Structures are given as C-alpha cells and as structure tokens.
Amino acid sequence: MSSSHRASVAAASVGSSNKPAHRLAEEASVGAASSAWLLARPAATAALIIAVFLAVRLVLMLAIGFGNDEAYTLAGARALHLSYFDHPPLHIWLAHVASLVVGETRWVRLPFVLLFAGTGWLLFLITRHLYGPQSAVWSVLALNLSIFFTVSAGGWVVPDGVLIFSLLAAVHALLPVLTPKQNGDTASPWRAWLLAGLWFGLAGLSKYNAILIALGLVAFIVASPRHRRWLAHPAPYLGALVALVILTPVLVWNARNGWVSFAFQTSRGLPQSGLHPVQVLAMMAGEAAFLSPWVVVPLVAALVGACRSPGRDADRLMLALSLPAIVIFSIAPLWSTRGLPHWPMPGWLFVFPVLGAWVEKSHSRWFSPPKWAIGSTVAFAVVLVVAVGLTAEGWASRGVAASGAGRDPTLESLDWTALRNADAVVATHPAFVVTTRWMDAGKIALALGKDVQVAIFSDDPRQFAFGPSIDRFIGQDALVIVPAPLLAEQLPRLKPYFTTFDLPEHVWLGRHGRDEVELAIVPAHGLLRPYPLPYPSTGSATESTGVRP
C-alpha cells in the first residue's frame, strides 16, 4: 500500500471513528453502487445531465424577457430575406418559423432550447470517440455549467446556438476518417466529407466566425503528415463545394447590397489609433465571466496542458479547431475596437472535450473531480437564481436607484408591451414610428405589433434599413419614440424631416408597477423625406429578397 493511500485510509478512519460499523458499511455500499452506476452507464449519465439542464433552460425561457438583441432579431425575422445585415440568416429563419407557430412570445425560444440539448449530446459523442466515455460525461457537465453556453447559446434567439450545433455536427461527421477507431471499421470518406460540408455550410449560414473553425480544420490536415493525404482526395473539395452552395443566399444578398454585412463585421477588427492592452485584459475577463469562473479554471488548465504536450491526434485536432478563434478574438482588441466576449466562444467549445479528459485524470491534492462537480453545480445554481431574481423581479433596480450607481443592466430584458397603451399611441394608431437607436427599435416593434413599421433615423439603422421603404409615408404623420433622457439631443436632428412636432408625452415602463424606464413620445406631422441611409445598395427594391429600396 502506498503512503498516499495509507494516508487517505487513515484520514477516513479518523473522520468515521464515531460511526457504527453497520452505518459505515451502508454508506460504503451506497457510494460504491453510485460510482458503479456512473462508471457503467456514462451515456445515461450524460443524458440525465442534458435533461436536467434542459428543464432549467425551459424555466429560464419563460422567466426572462427578450433582451435587445433578441427583440431586434425578432423584428427583423418578420420578413424572410436571403440574408440580413448583422448575421447570416439561419437563426432568423428559425425565429420566423417559430413566431408563425407561437407568435412573438417567449415560446419562440423553444427551438433554440431544444437545439442545445442536441448540442450536449453531440459533445458527448465527440468526446467519447476521442477520449472515452467518462471524459465525455465531464465535458457535458462542464458545458452545461457554463453561463454563456447554457443561458445565451442554449436558449436565446441569437445565432450562437445554431452555430455551435452545426460545428459539432460537422466535426462529428469527420471523426471516423480523421481519428478512426482501431477496430477494423471503415468509414466512407465521401459520406463523411459531404456531411461535414453540409454542416459547415449551415454553420456559415449561422455566423461568419464559423470560417475560423473550418480554417483550423485545414491547418490540422496540412500540419499532420498522416492526414495530409486528404489534400489529394476529391471528397474534401466536394464537401467544400456543398458548403459554398449552402452559403449562396448570403453571397447573393451581400452582392446586391454592396457587401455591407461583410464590411460591417470586418470593420470591427480594423486597426485603430494606438494599442489598447487594457481592452485585451477586459476581453479576457469577459470571456472568463461568460465561461463562468468554476469552468474557466479547468478549461484553461486543460488547454495549456494540451498545448504543452499535444501527443494525440485528438489533442492536436481540438487545438487546431479551438485556437484560431480564441487567439484572434482575444488579442484583436489590442489594435482594434473593444471586442465582445462571446466572439471566441466557438473556439472554447472545442476545448470542452480536452477538459473532459483533463478532469478524468486530475485527481490531486488541489483538484477533486467530484468536489469540483458539486461545487460548480452549487455555484451555478446560486448565480442563476440571483440573476433571475435581478432580471425578472427587478431586485437590482432598487439597489441601483438607492446607490445612484447608474442604470440597471437587467432593464435590457424589460418588456415594453405597456407602450401600446400610451395615450399618443391609442389616439393616433400610427402607421409608422420613428426612433434613433436599433436596440430601441426592436423593443418598440415587438410592443406595437406587426402592423406598425418602425424606422430608424440615424447613421446606424442596421437591418431596419433593409425593410420596406417609408417613401409611401411622405406627407403623413408619425410618432417619434425615444428614451426621455435622449430627447433633447435627438429631437433637433429629426426636425429637418418633419413639418412640425407636438409636445412630448412621457411614459414610464417598469416591473411590478415600478417606474424604471422613461420614454418620450412625440407626435410628428408631415414627413418631408426619409432619413438618408448610410449603406450602399446595388440591387432592386424587393422585400422578399431583403434588398432595401
């Protein structure tokens, strides 16, 4: 018996010396049975984890209102276009279909919630293939304990959920040919690469940063002598052609609109004046918060360990898929604008299989997998309960108001439905409404319904610039709706576009009868001309293709 084992036995004896023998035997029997169940049934354990967190996300789906991005997406999803300004169209198409079934209610999130359950199972299959079934269970648990993946990608109407499902499906399709099992089974390279092309195409139809994962795959093949033979095989090229065909709607829409979506996204990484190391630190801190502190520590440890000694094809494949997105998006704020922490998340996704293997073998004095699992689950539950309370109940508003610290960030999820009961709205039944910010436009559009067109009079109208033209409203009246604190600044900019304005009506919105958001509603008479749009367009004006007039 080793000295470490003797020490653990002695410690157990000291801690249990006061318990009756039959009690000790009973506890040992229960513990052994539980461990045996988990060891013998990893697939069932993973399925149970996925089911439990699915139930959690269903509760969150109904408990929290739409954020700015979701409201903006749902407003844009009212019309089917080939593509959209901010992102490719797949998640918006899905939201459009869902809203036809359940309306623009919180149930529209249901397809995204269910899709993430499939994401968890794909992660289990990939990790089991690469590292074994026990590692796969740890990876699934860690993914579901991550705030970003469970809450945002796992249930919000945003592109990330569709993206990560498609990326995992693409990699899963390629595993039989990239890392085949040593059991004599053969996989069809044509089937593998065509399926991968299909899923990579759908990933690109979800979000542009899917290209970094595809480039990582190419780098893995080029760098590996054993896999370099695929460069001479026609199947990968046919798969790439399939992906390109699937991306045709994005290319056609952008070609008709001056490549405006590509220009918008790439401009975020263009060099600015000077270097900004503080932005890099802020980006990394944001990534850690999104991944959750209890997940990011073992995640980084696993990534560093794999980088230091990538001895297996599995490690090298996961590193090739993960590092391009993580490195590029993490350091880009050094020379460009402030990045957003969710940008590198597709890269971190492919570290979770490595984390699963790291957790399985990391039994040490400072890290115990069972204790980490229990502690992380408790921490996740506490944070989630507090976050739901702050958001749905408005607990934070009272504290922020009392301290004078500024605006409560949870107000982003506030439902603006009460806006439709404002006197000016009821009296005028406006055909169109003018506002000045895209994040307000989405909220207004959902509040007032599909019969009211919302126009943004500013240099950043985003997708609202590609809806139906407001030329038909020239000479007609409108309502200008802006946050009340911005009225003095924004109203003078709107005066050249209308003949006259009436006095504003001030409306308060809030949770549980509290006044939290003040809006100003200004009747505007006689539209003189539309606000000039800042985006180029080379196509014809048809709503069905999403090309602006």
Coordinates of C-alpha atoms in Angstrom, one line a residue:
M1 CA 0.0 0.0 0.0
S2 CA 1.4 3.4 -1.0
S3 CA 1.9 6.1 1.6
S4 CA -0.7 8.4 0.0
H5 CA -3.2 5.6 0.0
R6 CA -2.4 4.8 3.7
A7 CA -2.9 8.5 4.5
S8 CA -6.3 8.6 2.8
V9 CA -7.4 5.5 4.6
A10 CA -6.2 6.9 8.0
A11 CA -8.0 10.2 7.4
A12 CA -11.2 8.3 6.5
S13 CA -10.8 6.2 9.7
V14 CA -10.4 9.3 11.9
G15 CA -13.4 11.0 10.3
S16 CA -15.6 8.0 10.7
S17 CA -14.5 6.6 14.0
N18 CA -17.6 7.7 15.8
K19 CA -20.0 6.0 13.4
P20 CA -21.4 2.5 14.0
A21 CA -20.0 -0.3 11.8
H22 CA -23.3 -1.0 10.1
R23 CA -23.6 2.7 9.2
L24 CA -20.2 2.8 7.7
A25 CA -20.9 -0.4 5.7
E26 CA -24.2 1.1 4.5
E27 CA -22.5 4.3 3.3
A28 CA -19.7 2.4 1.6
S29 CA -22.2 0.2 -0.1
V30 CA -24.3 3.2 -1.4
G31 CA -21.2 5.1 -2.5
A32 CA -19.8 2.0 -4.3
A33 CA -23.2 1.4 -6.0
S34 CA -23.4 5.1 -7.1
S35 CA -19.9 5.0 -8.5
A36 CA -20.5 1.8 -10.3
W37 CA -23.7 3.1 -11.8
L38 CA -21.9 6.2 -13.1
L39 CA -18.9 4.2 -14.4
A40 CA -21.1 1.6 -16.1
R41 CA -23.6 4.0 -17.6
P42 CA -21.9 7.1 -18.9
A43 CA -24.4 7.6 -21.8
A44 CA -27.3 7.5 -19.3
T45 CA -25.5 9.9 -17.0
A46 CA -24.8 12.3 -19.9
A47 CA -28.5 12.1 -21.0
L48 CA -29.6 12.8 -17.4
I49 CA -27.4 15.9 -17.2
I50 CA -28.7 17.1 -20.5
A51 CA -32.3 16.5 -19.4
V52 CA -31.9 18.3 -16.1
F53 CA -30.3 21.4 -17.7
L54 CA -33.0 21.3 -20.5
A55 CA -35.6 21.7 -17.7
V56 CA -33.6 24.6 -16.3
R57 CA -33.5 26.3 -19.6
L58 CA -37.2 25.9 -20.1
V59 CA -37.8 27.7 -16.9
L60 CA -35.4 30.5 -17.9
M61 CA -37.1 30.7 -21.3
L62 CA -40.3 31.8 -19.7
A63 CA -38.9 33.7 -16.7
I64 CA -36.8 36.3 -18.5
G65 CA -37.9 38.8 -21.2
F66 CA -36.3 39.4 -24.5
G67 CA -33.0 41.3 -24.5
N68 CA -32.2 44.0 -27.0
D69 CA -30.5 41.5 -29.4
E70 CA -33.5 39.1 -29.3
A71 CA -36.1 41.9 -29.8
Y72 CA -34.0 43.2 -32.7
T73 CA -33.8 39.7 -34.2
L74 CA -37.5 39.0 -33.9
A75 CA -38.3 42.4 -35.5
G76 CA -36.1 41.5 -38.4
A77 CA -37.5 38.0 -38.6
R78 CA -40.9 39.3 -39.6
A79 CA -39.9 39.1 -43.2
L80 CA -37.9 36.3 -44.8
H81 CA -34.8 37.6 -46.6
L82 CA -31.9 35.8 -48.3
S83 CA -29.6 37.2 -45.5
Y84 CA -29.5 40.0 -43.0
F85 CA -27.3 43.0 -42.1
D86 CA -25.7 41.7 -38.8
H87 CA -25.5 38.0 -39.4
P88 CA -26.3 35.2 -41.9
P89 CA -29.9 34.2 -41.9
L90 CA -30.3 30.7 -40.4
H91 CA -31.3 31.7 -36.8
I92 CA -33.6 34.4 -38.1
W93 CA -35.3 32.0 -40.5
L94 CA -35.8 29.6 -37.5
A95 CA -37.2 32.5 -35.4
H96 CA -39.5 33.4 -38.3
V97 CA -41.0 29.9 -38.5
A98 CA -41.3 29.7 -34.7
S99 CA -43.1 33.0 -34.5
L100 CA -45.6 31.8 -37.0
V101 CA -46.5 29.0 -34.7
V102 CA -46.3 30.5 -31.2
G103 CA -46.3 34.3 -32.0
E104 CA -43.7 36.7 -30.8
T105 CA -43.8 35.3 -27.3
R106 CA -41.1 33.8 -25.2
W107 CA -42.1 30.4 -26.6
V108 CA -40.3 31.4 -29.8
R109 CA -37.1 30.4 -27.9
L110 CA -38.2 26.8 -27.7
P111 CA -36.3 25.6 -30.9
F112 CA -33.1 27.1 -29.6
V113 CA -33.6 25.5 -26.2
L114 CA -34.2 22.1 -27.7
L115 CA -31.3 22.5 -30.2
F116 CA -28.9 22.9 -27.3
A117 CA -29.9 19.6 -25.9
G118 CA -28.7 18.2 -29.2
T119 CA -25.5 20.1 -28.8
G120 CA -24.8 18.5 -25.5
W121 CA -25.3 15.0 -27.0
L122 CA -23.0 15.8 -29.9
L123 CA -20.4 16.9 -27.5
F124 CA -20.8 13.7 -25.6
L125 CA -20.4 11.6 -28.8
I126 CA -17.3 13.6 -29.9
T127 CA -15.6 13.4 -26.5
R128 CA -16.4 9.7 -26.1
H129 CA -14.9 9.0 -29.5
L130 CA -11.7 11.0 -28.8
Y131 CA -11.1 10.5 -25.1
G132 CA -13.5 7.9 -23.7
P133 CA -17.0 7.8 -22.1
Q134 CA -16.0 9.1 -18.7
S135 CA -14.3 12.1 -20.2
A136 CA -17.4 12.7 -22.2
V137 CA -19.6 12.9 -19.1
W138 CA -17.3 15.5 -17.6
S139 CA -17.3 17.6 -20.8
V140 CA -21.1 17.6 -21.0
L141 CA -21.4 18.6 -17.4
A142 CA -18.9 21.4 -17.8
L143 CA -20.6 22.7 -20.9
N144 CA -24.0 22.9 -19.2
L145 CA -22.4 24.6 -16.1
S146 CA -21.1 27.4 -18.3
I147 CA -23.3 30.5 -18.1
F148 CA -22.8 31.6 -21.8
F149 CA -23.5 28.2 -23.3
T150 CA -26.4 27.3 -21.1
V151 CA -28.2 30.6 -20.9
S152 CA -27.3 32.5 -24.1
A153 CA -26.3 30.0 -26.8
G154 CA -28.6 27.5 -25.1
G155 CA -31.8 29.4 -25.1
W156 CA -31.8 32.9 -26.6
V157 CA -32.8 33.9 -30.1
V158 CA -29.2 34.6 -31.2
P159 CA -27.1 32.9 -33.8
D160 CA -24.7 31.1 -31.4
G161 CA -26.9 28.2 -30.6
V162 CA -27.4 27.2 -34.3
L163 CA -23.7 27.8 -34.9
I164 CA -22.3 25.5 -32.2
F165 CA -24.7 22.7 -33.0
S166 CA -23.7 22.8 -36.7
L167 CA -20.0 23.0 -35.9
L168 CA -20.2 20.0 -33.6
A169 CA -22.2 18.1 -36.2
A170 CA -19.6 18.8 -38.8
V171 CA -16.7 17.6 -36.6
H172 CA -18.7 14.5 -35.5
A173 CA -19.2 13.6 -39.2
L174 CA -15.4 13.7 -39.8
L175 CA -14.2 11.7 -36.8
P176 CA -14.4 8.3 -38.5
V177 CA -12.0 9.4 -41.2
L178 CA -9.8 11.7 -39.1
T179 CA -9.4 9.7 -35.9
P180 CA -10.7 6.2 -36.8
K181 CA -11.2 3.6 -34.1
Q182 CA -8.8 0.7 -34.1
N183 CA -11.5 -1.9 -34.5
G184 CA -11.3 -2.6 -38.2
D185 CA -14.4 -0.5 -39.0
T186 CA -14.2 1.6 -42.2
A187 CA -16.0 4.8 -42.9
S188 CA -16.9 6.2 -46.3
P189 CA -14.8 9.3 -46.9
W190 CA -17.4 10.6 -49.3
R191 CA -20.2 10.4 -46.8
A192 CA -18.0 11.9 -44.1
W193 CA -16.8 14.9 -46.1
L194 CA -20.2 15.6 -47.7
L195 CA -21.9 15.6 -44.3
A196 CA -19.2 17.8 -43.0
G197 CA -19.7 20.2 -45.9
L198 CA -23.4 20.3 -45.2
W199 CA -22.9 21.1 -41.6
F200 CA -20.1 23.6 -42.2
G201 CA -22.4 25.3 -44.7
L202 CA -25.1 25.6 -42.1
A203 CA -22.6 26.9 -39.6
G204 CA -21.6 29.6 -42.1
L205 CA -25.3 30.3 -42.6
S206 CA -25.4 30.9 -38.9
K207 CA -22.4 33.2 -38.2
Y208 CA -19.4 34.4 -40.1
N209 CA -16.8 33.2 -37.5
A210 CA -17.5 29.6 -38.5
I211 CA -14.8 30.2 -41.1
L212 CA -12.2 30.2 -38.3
I213 CA -13.1 26.6 -37.3
A214 CA -13.0 25.5 -40.9
L215 CA -9.6 27.1 -41.3
G216 CA -8.4 25.3 -38.1
L217 CA -9.5 22.0 -39.7
V218 CA -7.5 22.8 -42.8
A219 CA -4.5 23.7 -40.6
F220 CA -4.8 20.3 -38.8
I221 CA -4.8 18.4 -42.1
V222 CA -1.8 20.4 -43.5
A223 CA 0.3 20.0 -40.4
S224 CA -0.3 16.3 -39.9
P225 CA 1.7 14.0 -42.3
R226 CA -0.8 11.2 -41.6
H227 CA -3.7 13.4 -42.7
R228 CA -2.1 15.3 -45.5
R229 CA -3.3 12.7 -47.9
W230 CA -6.8 14.3 -47.8
L231 CA -5.4 17.2 -49.7
A232 CA -5.1 14.9 -52.8
H233 CA -8.5 13.3 -52.3
P234 CA -11.6 14.8 -54.1
A235 CA -14.0 14.2 -51.2
P236 CA -13.0 17.3 -49.1
Y237 CA -13.2 19.5 -52.1
L238 CA -16.7 18.3 -52.9
G239 CA -17.7 18.9 -49.3
A240 CA -16.3 22.4 -49.5
L241 CA -18.4 22.9 -52.7
V242 CA -21.5 21.7 -50.8
A243 CA -20.8 24.3 -48.1
L244 CA -20.3 27.0 -50.7
V245 CA -23.7 26.2 -52.3
I246 CA -25.4 26.4 -48.9
L247 CA -23.8 29.9 -48.4
T248 CA -25.2 31.1 -51.7
P249 CA -28.1 33.2 -50.1
V250 CA -25.5 35.1 -48.0
L251 CA -23.4 35.8 -51.0
V252 CA -26.3 36.9 -53.2
W253 CA -27.8 39.2 -50.6
N254 CA -24.4 40.8 -49.9
A255 CA -23.6 41.2 -53.6
R256 CA -26.9 43.0 -54.1
N257 CA -26.2 45.3 -51.1
G258 CA -22.7 46.3 -51.6
W259 CA -21.2 43.6 -49.4
V260 CA -22.5 45.6 -46.5
S261 CA -22.7 42.8 -44.0
F262 CA -19.1 41.7 -44.6
A263 CA -18.0 45.2 -44.4
F264 CA -19.8 45.8 -41.1
Q265 CA -18.3 42.7 -39.4
T266 CA -14.8 43.1 -40.7
S267 CA -14.6 46.7 -39.7
R268 CA -14.7 45.7 -36.1
G269 CA -11.2 44.2 -36.4
L270 CA -9.6 47.0 -38.4
P271 CA -6.7 48.8 -36.7
Q272 CA -7.5 51.9 -34.7
S273 CA -5.1 54.6 -33.4
G274 CA -2.6 53.2 -30.9
L275 CA -2.5 50.0 -28.9
H276 CA -5.0 49.2 -26.2
P277 CA -3.7 46.5 -23.8
V278 CA -6.4 47.3 -21.3
Q279 CA -9.0 46.2 -23.9
V280 CA -7.3 42.8 -24.2
L281 CA -7.5 42.3 -20.4
A282 CA -11.1 43.4 -20.4
M283 CA -11.8 40.9 -23.3
M284 CA -10.2 38.1 -21.4
A285 CA -12.0 38.9 -18.2
G286 CA -15.3 39.0 -20.2
E287 CA -14.5 35.5 -21.6
A288 CA -13.8 34.2 -18.1
A289 CA -17.1 35.6 -16.9
F290 CA -19.1 34.2 -19.8
L291 CA -17.5 30.8 -19.4
S292 CA -18.0 31.0 -15.6
P293 CA -15.2 31.0 -13.1
W294 CA -15.8 27.4 -12.0
V295 CA -15.5 26.2 -15.6
V296 CA -12.8 28.5 -17.0
V297 CA -10.1 27.4 -14.5
P298 CA -10.1 23.7 -15.5
L299 CA -10.8 24.8 -19.1
V300 CA -7.7 26.9 -19.3
A301 CA -5.7 24.2 -17.4
A302 CA -6.8 21.6 -20.0
L303 CA -5.9 23.9 -22.9
V304 CA -2.5 24.7 -21.5
G305 CA -1.8 21.1 -20.8
A306 CA -2.7 20.1 -24.4
C307 CA -0.6 22.9 -25.8
R308 CA 2.4 21.8 -23.8
S309 CA 2.2 18.2 -24.9
P310 CA -0.2 17.5 -27.7
G311 CA 0.7 13.9 -28.0
R312 CA -2.5 12.5 -29.5
D313 CA -4.4 13.2 -32.7
A314 CA -7.3 14.1 -30.6
D315 CA -5.4 16.8 -28.8
R316 CA -4.0 18.2 -32.0
L317 CA -7.4 18.3 -33.7
M318 CA -9.1 20.1 -30.8
L319 CA -6.3 22.6 -30.6
A320 CA -6.5 23.3 -34.3
L321 CA -10.2 23.8 -34.1
S322 CA -10.1 26.0 -30.9
L323 CA -7.0 28.2 -31.0
P324 CA -7.7 30.3 -34.1
A325 CA -10.9 31.8 -32.7
I326 CA -9.6 32.1 -29.2
V327 CA -6.4 33.8 -30.1
I328 CA -7.6 36.1 -32.8
F329 CA -10.6 37.4 -31.0
S330 CA -8.8 37.7 -27.6
I331 CA -5.9 39.8 -28.9
A332 CA -7.7 41.7 -31.7
P333 CA -8.9 44.4 -29.1
L334 CA -5.2 45.3 -28.8
W335 CA -5.3 47.2 -32.1
S336 CA -9.0 47.5 -32.9
T337 CA -12.2 48.4 -31.2
R338 CA -13.3 46.7 -28.0
G339 CA -14.3 43.2 -28.7
L340 CA -17.3 41.3 -27.4
P341 CA -16.6 38.2 -25.1
H342 CA -18.9 35.9 -27.0
W343 CA -16.9 36.1 -30.2
P344 CA -14.3 33.5 -29.2
M345 CA -16.8 31.1 -27.7
P346 CA -16.9 28.7 -30.8
G347 CA -13.2 28.2 -30.2
W348 CA -13.7 27.5 -26.5
L349 CA -16.4 25.0 -27.4
F350 CA -13.7 22.6 -28.8
V351 CA -11.7 22.8 -25.5
F352 CA -14.5 21.1 -23.6
P353 CA -13.5 17.6 -24.9
V354 CA -10.0 18.3 -23.7
L355 CA -11.4 19.5 -20.4
G356 CA -13.3 16.2 -20.0
A357 CA -10.1 14.2 -20.4
W358 CA -8.2 16.5 -18.0
V359 CA -10.9 16.3 -15.3
E360 CA -11.0 12.5 -15.5
K361 CA -7.3 12.1 -14.8
S362 CA -6.9 15.1 -12.4
H363 CA -7.2 13.6 -9.0
S364 CA -4.8 15.6 -6.9
R365 CA -4.5 17.4 -3.6
W366 CA -5.8 20.6 -5.1
F367 CA -8.4 19.3 -7.5
S368 CA -11.0 16.6 -7.0
P369 CA -13.5 16.0 -9.8
P370 CA -16.4 15.1 -7.6
K371 CA -15.9 18.1 -5.4
W372 CA -15.5 20.3 -8.4
A373 CA -18.7 19.0 -9.9
I374 CA -20.7 19.6 -6.7
G375 CA -19.2 23.0 -6.0
S376 CA -19.6 24.1 -9.6
T377 CA -23.2 23.0 -9.7
V378 CA -24.0 24.8 -6.4
A379 CA -22.2 28.0 -7.7
F380 CA -24.1 27.8 -11.0
A381 CA -27.4 27.4 -9.2
V382 CA -26.8 30.3 -6.9
V383 CA -25.7 32.6 -9.7
L384 CA -28.7 31.6 -11.8
V385 CA -31.2 32.2 -9.0
V386 CA -29.8 35.6 -8.2
A387 CA -29.6 36.5 -11.9
V388 CA -33.3 35.5 -12.5
G389 CA -34.3 37.5 -9.4
L390 CA -32.4 40.5 -10.5
T391 CA -33.8 40.3 -14.0
A392 CA -37.4 39.1 -13.7
E393 CA -38.2 40.7 -10.3
G394 CA -36.1 43.9 -10.7
W395 CA -34.2 43.5 -7.5
A396 CA -31.2 45.3 -8.9
S397 CA -33.2 48.4 -9.9
R398 CA -33.9 49.2 -6.2
G399 CA -30.3 48.8 -5.2
V400 CA -29.0 50.8 -8.2
A401 CA -31.6 53.6 -7.7
A402 CA -30.7 53.8 -4.0
S403 CA -27.0 53.9 -4.6
G404 CA -27.1 56.3 -7.5
A405 CA -24.7 54.0 -9.4
G406 CA -26.4 54.4 -12.8
R407 CA -28.6 52.3 -15.0
D408 CA -29.6 48.8 -14.0
P409 CA -28.3 46.4 -16.7
T410 CA -31.1 44.0 -16.2
L411 CA -33.5 46.5 -17.7
E412 CA -32.4 45.3 -21.1
S413 CA -34.9 42.3 -20.6
L414 CA -37.8 44.6 -19.7
D415 CA -40.9 44.0 -21.8
W416 CA -42.1 47.2 -23.5
T417 CA -45.6 45.9 -24.2
A418 CA -47.2 48.6 -22.0
L419 CA -46.1 51.1 -24.6
R420 CA -49.1 50.2 -26.7
N421 CA -51.4 51.7 -24.0
A422 CA -49.8 55.2 -24.1
D423 CA -52.3 57.9 -24.9
A424 CA -50.5 59.1 -28.0
V425 CA -50.4 55.5 -29.4
V426 CA -54.0 54.8 -28.7
A427 CA -55.1 58.2 -30.1
T428 CA -53.2 58.1 -33.3
H429 CA -52.9 54.4 -34.3
P430 CA -49.6 55.3 -36.1
A431 CA -48.8 53.6 -39.3
F432 CA -45.1 54.1 -38.7
V433 CA -42.9 55.1 -35.8
V434 CA -39.5 56.8 -35.8
T435 CA -36.7 56.1 -33.3
T436 CA -33.0 56.7 -33.3
R437 CA -31.4 53.5 -32.0
W438 CA -31.6 49.9 -33.2
M439 CA -31.8 48.5 -29.7
D440 CA -34.9 50.6 -29.0
A441 CA -36.4 49.9 -32.4
G442 CA -36.6 46.2 -31.7
K443 CA -38.4 46.7 -28.4
I444 CA -40.8 49.2 -30.0
A445 CA -41.5 46.8 -32.9
L446 CA -42.4 44.0 -30.6
A447 CA -44.5 46.2 -28.3
L448 CA -46.6 47.8 -31.1
G449 CA -47.0 44.8 -33.3
K450 CA -46.5 43.9 -36.9
D451 CA -48.9 46.5 -38.3
V452 CA -46.7 49.4 -37.3
Q453 CA -43.5 50.0 -39.3
V454 CA -40.5 51.2 -37.3
A455 CA -37.9 53.4 -39.0
I456 CA -34.5 54.4 -37.5
F457 CA -33.4 57.9 -38.3
S458 CA -29.7 57.7 -37.6
D459 CA -26.5 56.6 -39.2
D460 CA -26.7 53.1 -37.6
P461 CA -30.1 51.7 -38.7
R462 CA -28.7 48.1 -39.3
Q463 CA -31.4 45.7 -40.5
F464 CA -34.2 48.3 -40.3
A465 CA -32.6 50.0 -43.3
F466 CA -33.4 46.9 -45.4
G467 CA -37.1 46.7 -44.7
P468 CA -40.0 48.2 -46.7
S469 CA -39.4 51.8 -47.9
I470 CA -41.0 54.6 -45.9
D471 CA -41.4 56.7 -49.1
R472 CA -45.0 55.8 -49.1
F473 CA -45.4 57.7 -45.8
I474 CA -44.2 61.1 -47.1
G475 CA -46.7 63.7 -46.1
Q476 CA -48.1 61.5 -43.3
D477 CA -47.8 61.8 -39.5
A478 CA -45.7 59.6 -37.2
L479 CA -44.8 59.1 -33.6
V480 CA -41.2 59.7 -32.5
I481 CA -40.3 57.4 -29.6
V482 CA -37.0 57.7 -27.8
P483 CA -35.7 57.3 -24.3
A484 CA -36.7 60.5 -22.4
P485 CA -33.1 61.3 -21.4
L486 CA -32.1 61.4 -25.1
L487 CA -35.0 63.6 -26.3
A488 CA -33.2 67.0 -26.0
E489 CA -30.2 65.6 -28.0
Q490 CA -32.2 63.6 -30.7
L491 CA -35.2 65.8 -31.5
P492 CA -33.2 68.6 -33.2
R493 CA -31.7 66.0 -35.5
L494 CA -35.2 64.9 -36.6
K495 CA -36.6 68.4 -37.2
P496 CA -35.5 68.7 -40.8
Y497 CA -37.6 65.6 -41.7
F498 CA -41.0 66.7 -40.5
T499 CA -43.0 69.9 -40.7
T500 CA -44.0 70.3 -37.0
F501 CA -43.8 68.5 -33.7
D502 CA -46.3 68.4 -30.8
L503 CA -45.3 68.4 -27.1
P504 CA -44.0 65.1 -25.9
E505 CA -45.9 62.6 -23.8
H506 CA -43.8 60.9 -21.1
V507 CA -44.5 57.2 -20.4
W508 CA -42.9 55.1 -17.7
L509 CA -42.3 51.3 -18.0
G510 CA -41.2 49.0 -15.3
R511 CA -41.6 45.7 -13.4
H512 CA -44.2 45.1 -10.8
G513 CA -45.6 48.7 -11.0
R514 CA -42.3 50.5 -10.5
D515 CA -41.2 53.3 -12.8
E516 CA -37.9 52.2 -14.3
V517 CA -37.6 53.3 -18.0
E518 CA -39.0 56.7 -19.2
L519 CA -39.9 57.1 -22.8
A520 CA -40.8 60.3 -24.7
I521 CA -43.5 60.0 -27.4
V522 CA -43.6 63.0 -29.7
P523 CA -46.3 63.3 -32.4
A524 CA -44.5 64.4 -35.6
H525 CA -46.5 65.9 -38.5
G526 CA -45.9 65.8 -42.2
L527 CA -42.9 63.6 -43.1
L528 CA -40.8 65.6 -45.6
R529 CA -38.4 62.9 -46.7
P530 CA -36.8 59.7 -45.4
Y531 CA -33.6 59.8 -43.4
P532 CA -30.6 59.1 -45.8
L533 CA -29.4 55.6 -45.3
P534 CA -25.7 55.0 -44.8
Y535 CA -25.4 51.7 -46.7
P536 CA -24.8 51.1 -50.4
S537 CA -27.2 49.1 -52.5
T538 CA -26.8 47.7 -56.0
G539 CA -30.0 45.6 -56.1
S540 CA -33.6 46.1 -56.9
A541 CA -36.0 47.0 -54.1
T542 CA -37.9 43.9 -53.2
E543 CA -39.0 42.9 -49.7
S544 CA -38.8 39.2 -50.5
T545 CA -35.0 39.3 -51.0
G546 CA -34.3 41.8 -48.3
V547 CA -32.9 44.4 -50.6
R548 CA -33.6 47.9 -49.4
P549 CA -35.4 50.4 -51.7

